[in-house]
Coordinates of C-alpha atoms and ligand atoms in Angstrom, one line a residue:
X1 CA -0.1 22.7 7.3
X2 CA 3.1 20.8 5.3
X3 CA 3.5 17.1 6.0
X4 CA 6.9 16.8 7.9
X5 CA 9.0 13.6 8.4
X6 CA 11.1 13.5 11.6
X7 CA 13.8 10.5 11.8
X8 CA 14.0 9.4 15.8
X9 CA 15.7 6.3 15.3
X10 CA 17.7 4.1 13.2
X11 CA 19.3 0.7 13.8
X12 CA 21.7 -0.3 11.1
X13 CA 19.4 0.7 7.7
X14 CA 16.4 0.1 9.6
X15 CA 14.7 3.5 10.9
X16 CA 11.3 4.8 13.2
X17 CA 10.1 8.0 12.8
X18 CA 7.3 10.2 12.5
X19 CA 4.8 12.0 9.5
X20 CA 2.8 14.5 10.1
X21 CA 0.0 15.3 8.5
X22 CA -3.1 17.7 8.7
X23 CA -5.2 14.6 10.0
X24 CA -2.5 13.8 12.6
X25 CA 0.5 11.9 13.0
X26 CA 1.5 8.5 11.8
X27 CA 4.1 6.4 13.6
X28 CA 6.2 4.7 11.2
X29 CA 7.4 1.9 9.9
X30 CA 3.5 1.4 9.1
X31 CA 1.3 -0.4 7.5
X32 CA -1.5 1.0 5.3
X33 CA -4.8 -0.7 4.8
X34 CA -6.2 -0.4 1.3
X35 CA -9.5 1.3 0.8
X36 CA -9.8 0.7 -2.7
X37 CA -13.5 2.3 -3.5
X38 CA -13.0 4.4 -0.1
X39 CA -13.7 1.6 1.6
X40 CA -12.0 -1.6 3.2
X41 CA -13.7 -4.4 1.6
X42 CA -16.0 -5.9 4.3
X43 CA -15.1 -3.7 6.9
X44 CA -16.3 -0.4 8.6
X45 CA -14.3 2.7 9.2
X46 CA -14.9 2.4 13.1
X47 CA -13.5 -1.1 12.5
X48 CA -10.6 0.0 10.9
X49 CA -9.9 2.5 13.6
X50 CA -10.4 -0.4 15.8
X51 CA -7.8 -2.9 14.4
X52 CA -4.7 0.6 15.3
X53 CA -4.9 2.0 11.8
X54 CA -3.1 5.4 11.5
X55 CA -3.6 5.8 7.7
X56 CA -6.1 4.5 5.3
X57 CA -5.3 4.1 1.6
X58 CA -7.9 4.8 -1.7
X59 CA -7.6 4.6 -5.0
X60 CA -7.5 7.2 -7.3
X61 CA -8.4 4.7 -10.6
X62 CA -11.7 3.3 -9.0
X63 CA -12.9 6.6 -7.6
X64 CA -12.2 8.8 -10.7
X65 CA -15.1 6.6 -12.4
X66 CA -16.8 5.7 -9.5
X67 CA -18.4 7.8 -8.2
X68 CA -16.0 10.5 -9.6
X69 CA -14.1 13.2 -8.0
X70 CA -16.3 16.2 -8.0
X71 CA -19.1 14.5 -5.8
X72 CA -16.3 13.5 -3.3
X73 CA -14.8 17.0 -3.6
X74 CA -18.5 18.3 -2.8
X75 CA -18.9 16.0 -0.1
X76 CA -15.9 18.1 1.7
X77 CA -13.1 15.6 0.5
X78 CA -12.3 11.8 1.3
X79 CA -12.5 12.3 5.3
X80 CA -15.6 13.7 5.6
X81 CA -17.0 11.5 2.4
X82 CA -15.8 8.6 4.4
X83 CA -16.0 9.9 8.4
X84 CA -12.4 8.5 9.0
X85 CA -10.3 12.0 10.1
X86 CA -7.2 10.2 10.3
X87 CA -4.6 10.6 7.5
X88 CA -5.4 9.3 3.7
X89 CA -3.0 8.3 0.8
X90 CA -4.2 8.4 -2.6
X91 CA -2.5 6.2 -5.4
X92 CA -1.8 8.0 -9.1
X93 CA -4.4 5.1 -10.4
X94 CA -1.3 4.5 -12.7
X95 CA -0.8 1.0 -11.4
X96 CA -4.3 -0.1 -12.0
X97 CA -4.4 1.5 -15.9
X98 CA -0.8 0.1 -16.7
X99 CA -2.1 -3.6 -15.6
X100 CA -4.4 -3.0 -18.2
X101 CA -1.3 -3.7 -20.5
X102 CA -1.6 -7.4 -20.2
X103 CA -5.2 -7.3 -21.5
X104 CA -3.8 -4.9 -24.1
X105 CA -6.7 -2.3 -23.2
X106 CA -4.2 0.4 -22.2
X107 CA -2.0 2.8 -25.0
X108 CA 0.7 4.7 -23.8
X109 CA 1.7 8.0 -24.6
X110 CA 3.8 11.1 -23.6
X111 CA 1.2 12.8 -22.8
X112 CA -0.7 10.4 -20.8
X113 CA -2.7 7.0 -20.7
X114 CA -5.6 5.7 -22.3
X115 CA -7.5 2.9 -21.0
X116 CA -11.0 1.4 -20.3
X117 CA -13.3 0.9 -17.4
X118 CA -13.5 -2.6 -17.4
X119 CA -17.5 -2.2 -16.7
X120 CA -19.1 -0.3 -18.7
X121 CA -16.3 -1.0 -21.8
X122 CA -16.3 3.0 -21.6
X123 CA -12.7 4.5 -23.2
X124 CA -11.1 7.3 -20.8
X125 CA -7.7 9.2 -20.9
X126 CA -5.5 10.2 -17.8
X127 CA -2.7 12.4 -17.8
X128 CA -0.1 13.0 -15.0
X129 CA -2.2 16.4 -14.7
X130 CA -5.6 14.5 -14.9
X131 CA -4.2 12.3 -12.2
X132 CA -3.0 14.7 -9.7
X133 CA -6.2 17.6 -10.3
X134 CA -8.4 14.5 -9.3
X135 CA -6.4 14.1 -6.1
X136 CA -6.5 17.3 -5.1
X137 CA -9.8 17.1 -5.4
X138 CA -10.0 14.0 -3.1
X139 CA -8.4 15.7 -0.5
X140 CA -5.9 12.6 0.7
X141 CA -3.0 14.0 3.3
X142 CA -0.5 12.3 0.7
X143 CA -0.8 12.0 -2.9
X144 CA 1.3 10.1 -5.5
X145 CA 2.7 10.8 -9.0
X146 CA 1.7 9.2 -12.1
X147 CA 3.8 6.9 -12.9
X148 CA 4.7 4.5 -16.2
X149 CA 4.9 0.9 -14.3
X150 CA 6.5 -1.5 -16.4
X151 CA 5.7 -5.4 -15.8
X152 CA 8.0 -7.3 -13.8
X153 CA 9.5 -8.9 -17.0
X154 CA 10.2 -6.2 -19.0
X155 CA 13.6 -5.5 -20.6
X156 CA 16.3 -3.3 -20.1
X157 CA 14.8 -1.1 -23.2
X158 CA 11.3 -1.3 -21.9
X159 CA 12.3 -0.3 -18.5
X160 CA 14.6 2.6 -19.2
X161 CA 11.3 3.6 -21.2
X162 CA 8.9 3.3 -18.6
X163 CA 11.7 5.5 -16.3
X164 CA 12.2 8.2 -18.2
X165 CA 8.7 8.8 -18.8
X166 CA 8.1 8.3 -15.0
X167 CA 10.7 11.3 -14.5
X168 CA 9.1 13.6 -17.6
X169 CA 5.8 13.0 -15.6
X170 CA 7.0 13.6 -12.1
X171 CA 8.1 17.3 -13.4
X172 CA 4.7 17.6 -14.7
X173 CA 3.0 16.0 -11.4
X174 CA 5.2 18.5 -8.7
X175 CA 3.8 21.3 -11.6
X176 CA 0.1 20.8 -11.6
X177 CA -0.1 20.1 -8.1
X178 CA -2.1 23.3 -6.5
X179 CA -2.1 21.8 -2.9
X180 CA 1.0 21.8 -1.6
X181 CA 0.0 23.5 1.3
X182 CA -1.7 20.5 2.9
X183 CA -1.1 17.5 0.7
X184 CA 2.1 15.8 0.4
X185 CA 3.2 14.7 -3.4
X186 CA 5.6 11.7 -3.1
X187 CA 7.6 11.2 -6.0
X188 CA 8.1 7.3 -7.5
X189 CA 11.5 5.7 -8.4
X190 CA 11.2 3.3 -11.7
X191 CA 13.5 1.0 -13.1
X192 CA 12.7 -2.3 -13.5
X193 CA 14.9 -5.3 -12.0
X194 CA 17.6 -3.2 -13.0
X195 CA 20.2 -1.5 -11.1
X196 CA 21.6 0.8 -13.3
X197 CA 18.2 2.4 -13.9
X198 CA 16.8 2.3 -10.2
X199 CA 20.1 4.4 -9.3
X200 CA 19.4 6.4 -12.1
X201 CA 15.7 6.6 -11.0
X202 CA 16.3 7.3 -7.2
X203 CA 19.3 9.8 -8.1
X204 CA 16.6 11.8 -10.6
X205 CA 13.9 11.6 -8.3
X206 CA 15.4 12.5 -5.5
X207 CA 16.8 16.0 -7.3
X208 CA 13.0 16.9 -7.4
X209 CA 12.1 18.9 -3.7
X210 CA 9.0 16.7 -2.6
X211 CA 8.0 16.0 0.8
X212 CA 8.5 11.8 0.6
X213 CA 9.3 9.2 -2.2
X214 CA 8.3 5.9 -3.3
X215 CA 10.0 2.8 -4.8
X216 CA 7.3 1.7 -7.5
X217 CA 7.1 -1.7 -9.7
X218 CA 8.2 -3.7 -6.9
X219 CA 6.3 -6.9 -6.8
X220 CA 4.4 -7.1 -10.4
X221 CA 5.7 -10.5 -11.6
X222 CA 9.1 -10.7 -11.0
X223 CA 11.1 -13.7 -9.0
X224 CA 11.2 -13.0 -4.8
X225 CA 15.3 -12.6 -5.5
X226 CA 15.3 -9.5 -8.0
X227 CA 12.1 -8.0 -5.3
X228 CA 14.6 -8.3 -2.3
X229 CA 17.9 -7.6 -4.5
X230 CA 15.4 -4.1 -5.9
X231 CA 14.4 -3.3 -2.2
X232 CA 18.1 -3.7 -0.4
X233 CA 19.5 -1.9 -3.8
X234 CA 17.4 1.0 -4.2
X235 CA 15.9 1.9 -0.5
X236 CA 19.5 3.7 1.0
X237 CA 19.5 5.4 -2.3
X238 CA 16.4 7.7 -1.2
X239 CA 17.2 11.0 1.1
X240 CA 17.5 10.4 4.5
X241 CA 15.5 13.0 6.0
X242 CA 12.2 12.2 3.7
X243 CA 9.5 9.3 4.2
X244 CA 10.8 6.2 2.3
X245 CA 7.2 4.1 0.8
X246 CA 7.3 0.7 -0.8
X247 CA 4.3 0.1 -2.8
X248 CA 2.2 -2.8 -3.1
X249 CA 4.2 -5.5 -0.8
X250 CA 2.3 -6.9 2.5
X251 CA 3.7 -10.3 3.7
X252 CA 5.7 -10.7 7.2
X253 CA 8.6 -11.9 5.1
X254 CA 8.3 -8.6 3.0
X255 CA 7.6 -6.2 5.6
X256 CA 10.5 -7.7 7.6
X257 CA 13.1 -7.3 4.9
X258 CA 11.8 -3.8 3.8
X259 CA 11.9 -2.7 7.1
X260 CA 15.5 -3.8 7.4
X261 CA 16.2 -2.4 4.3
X262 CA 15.6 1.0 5.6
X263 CA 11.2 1.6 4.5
X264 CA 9.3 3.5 6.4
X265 CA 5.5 2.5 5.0
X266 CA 3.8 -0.2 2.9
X267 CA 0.6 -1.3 1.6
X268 CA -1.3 -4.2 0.6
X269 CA -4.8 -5.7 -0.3
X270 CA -3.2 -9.3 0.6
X271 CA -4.3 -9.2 4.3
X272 CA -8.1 -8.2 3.6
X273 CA -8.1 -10.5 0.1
X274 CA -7.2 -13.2 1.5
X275 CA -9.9 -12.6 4.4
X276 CA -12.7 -13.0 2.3
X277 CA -11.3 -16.5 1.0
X278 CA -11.5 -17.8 4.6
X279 CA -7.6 -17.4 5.0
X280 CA -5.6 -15.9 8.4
X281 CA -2.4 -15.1 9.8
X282 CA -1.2 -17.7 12.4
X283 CA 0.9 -16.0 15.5
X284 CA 3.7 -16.0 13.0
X285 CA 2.6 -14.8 9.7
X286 CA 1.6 -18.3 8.3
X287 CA -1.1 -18.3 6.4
X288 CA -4.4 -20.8 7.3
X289 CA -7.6 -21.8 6.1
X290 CA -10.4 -21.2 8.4
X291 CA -12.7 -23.2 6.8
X292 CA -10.7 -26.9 7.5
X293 CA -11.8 -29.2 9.4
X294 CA -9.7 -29.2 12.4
X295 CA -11.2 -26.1 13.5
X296 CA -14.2 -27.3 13.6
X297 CA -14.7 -27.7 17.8
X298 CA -11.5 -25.7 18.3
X299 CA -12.6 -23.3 21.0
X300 CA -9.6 -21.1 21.0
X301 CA -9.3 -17.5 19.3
X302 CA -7.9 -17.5 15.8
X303 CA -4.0 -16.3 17.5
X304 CA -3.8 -17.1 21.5
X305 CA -3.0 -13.9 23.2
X306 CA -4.2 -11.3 19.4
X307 CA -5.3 -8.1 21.0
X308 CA -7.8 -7.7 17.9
X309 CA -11.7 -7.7 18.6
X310 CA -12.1 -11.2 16.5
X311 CA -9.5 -13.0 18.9
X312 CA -11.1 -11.4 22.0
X313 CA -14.8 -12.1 21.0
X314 CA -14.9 -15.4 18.9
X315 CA -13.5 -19.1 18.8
X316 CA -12.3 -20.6 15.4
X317 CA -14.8 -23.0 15.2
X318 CA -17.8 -19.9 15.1
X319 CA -16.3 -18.0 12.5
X320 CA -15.8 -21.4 11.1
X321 CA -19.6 -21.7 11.1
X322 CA -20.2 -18.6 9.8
X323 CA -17.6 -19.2 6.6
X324 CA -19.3 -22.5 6.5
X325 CA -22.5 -21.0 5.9
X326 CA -21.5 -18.1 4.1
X327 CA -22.4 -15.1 6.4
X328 CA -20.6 -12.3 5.3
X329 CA -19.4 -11.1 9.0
X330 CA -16.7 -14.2 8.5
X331 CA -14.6 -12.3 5.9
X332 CA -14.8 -8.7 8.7
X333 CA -14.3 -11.1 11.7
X334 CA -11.0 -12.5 9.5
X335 CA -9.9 -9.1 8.1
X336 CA -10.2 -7.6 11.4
X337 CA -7.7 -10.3 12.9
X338 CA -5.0 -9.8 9.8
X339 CA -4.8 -5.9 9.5
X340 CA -4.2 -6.0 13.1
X341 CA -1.7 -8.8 12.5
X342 CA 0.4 -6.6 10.1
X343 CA -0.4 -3.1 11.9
X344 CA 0.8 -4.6 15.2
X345 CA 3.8 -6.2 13.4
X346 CA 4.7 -3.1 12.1
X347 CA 4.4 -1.3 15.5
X348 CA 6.4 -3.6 17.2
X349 CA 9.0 -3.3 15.0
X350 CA 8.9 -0.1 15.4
X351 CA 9.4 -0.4 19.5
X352 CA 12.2 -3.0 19.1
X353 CA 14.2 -0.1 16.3
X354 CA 13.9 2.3 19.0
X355 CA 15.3 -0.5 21.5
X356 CA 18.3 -1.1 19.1
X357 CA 16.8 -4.8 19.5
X358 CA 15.2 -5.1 15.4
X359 CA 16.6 -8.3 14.9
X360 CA 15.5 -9.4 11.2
X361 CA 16.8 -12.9 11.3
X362 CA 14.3 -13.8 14.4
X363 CA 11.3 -12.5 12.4
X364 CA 12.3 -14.7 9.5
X365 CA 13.6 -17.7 11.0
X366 CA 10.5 -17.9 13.3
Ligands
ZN401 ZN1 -6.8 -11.6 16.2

């Protein structure tokens, strides 16, 4: 079974619509929790079912060493490996090798990527047809190309670089992929802070017949105007009638203007992060510290009125006593409460597109 996009709404750039997948259907605009090593840190699949999850990211870097693909493959794939039968995305692992670049561990080439595992010091080499064969193997409902991400301060030069060999290796990716049948490559648009190249980019990528796309190197170091500027630029550029994904943002403020800006799914590790450093989403998308003081006889759930099992269970001030004293269900009590923050966010957006009511402005100004 193909993965299929159906647009049922759109409000100004804004739209709501549906993927399917063979694992089932995901309502979008969503967000994606991030399941690095096939897991969310801290967290339990039933939990993550729990919190409204309709798709679970993993990442293709950390599982291609650990534990490796084949023993994943031979468990039956990433849903049975993990018991979560709802829909997966897989990254390249391109991002996580070409952050390497600041540590200068990584060399670039045509034909692919070198880099280390920051472990065991252990030298390994990934092509774009490295990258996708380990996918398939995985078994995720949608896969991504690999991709050259430049940093967020690189030049014009460096950028138009980083593109064209982002487009070299896309032809290569759509090539070696020997799933089509039931996984879903999404191509990636490059190009920097630049304009000229990202409409190059989307116009290139967009050529290529591929089930969705994705606006990559958004987010890696350069200032909050160029991300927005990027987003607003590069988004209405991308087909109409495919999925539109926005890697790696996961803030109220960015999910807002994405959304606005006409994308359809993000991710982040920001919610569950910040989880395990005691931090959590106020009622609007602030960001607070569980363990200060004030909390400390506050008998109130973390949000008044948060639907998620945290905020219907527990008081502030006993997962403040359990941060306090360093028992680990504090960071899943706190994650719990902020991927249901952004999932729900998400999902009412969503109803308010399909209401012609999305107002942007109240989200932000709130
Ligand atoms: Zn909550």
């Amino acid at each position: 079974m193909a993965v299929t996009y159906e647009l049922i709404a759109k409000q100004n750039k804004a739209r709501a619509g549906i993927i399917t997948t063979p694992h089932g259907n995901i309502e979008t605009p969503v967000f994606m929790p991030v399941g690095t090593q096939s897991t969310v840190k801290a967290m339990t699949y039933d939990q993550v079912r729990a919190c409204g999850t309709e798709i679970s990211l993993a990442n293709t870097y950390h599982l291609f060493l650990r534990p490796g693909a084949d023993l994943i493959a031979k468990a039956g794939g990433l849903h049975k490996w993990t018991n979560f039968e709802k829909p997966f995305l897989t990254d390249s692992g391109g991002f996580q090798i070409f952050s390497q670049m600041r540590i200068n561990k990584c060399k670039i080439s045509d034909s692919g990527a070198e880099f280390i595992d920051t472990v065991t010091g252990q030298k390994h080499f990934m092509s774009p047809e490295d990258s996708i064969l380990t996918q398939n193997k995985l078994g995720a409902d949608i896969i991504m190309a690999f991709d050259h991400c430049p940093q967020g301060n690189a030049t014009h030069e460096e950028a138009r670089e980083a593109m064209l060999r982002t487009h070299a290796w896309a032809e290569r990716c759509v090539q070696a992929h020997a799933r089509a049948e039931d996984q879903a490559l999404f191509l990636i648009v490059q190009g920097g802070i630049y304009e000229d190249l990202r409409k190059q980019s989307a116009e290139f990528i967009s050529g290529l017949n591929v089930p969705g796309f994705a606006i990559g190197g958004v987010s890696v170091g350069e200032s909050r105007e160029d991300i927005d500027r990027i987003v607003e630029f590069t988004t209405p550029l991308l087909p109409e009638n495919k999925p539109r994904y926005l890697m790696g943002i996961g803030t109220k403020e960015d999910i807002v203007k994405a959304i606005a800006a006409g994308i359809d799914m993000f991710d982040c590790v920001m919610p569950t992060r910040i989880a395990r450093h005691g931090g959590f989403f106020d009622f609007n998308g602030e960001r607070m510290q569980i363990k200060n003081q004030k909390y400390t006889e506050d008998f109130s759930p973390l949000v008044e009125g948060c639907p998620c099992y945290t905020c219907v269970n527990h008081s502030r001030a006993y997962v403040r006593h359990l941060w306090k004293v360093h028992e680990i269900t504090a960071g899943t009590l706190l994650s719990i409460h902020n991927l249901t923050y952004l999932i729900n966010l998400a999902k009412e957006i969503r109803g308010n597109i399909i209401s012609g009511t999305f107002d942007p402005v109240k989200y932000l100004n709130t």
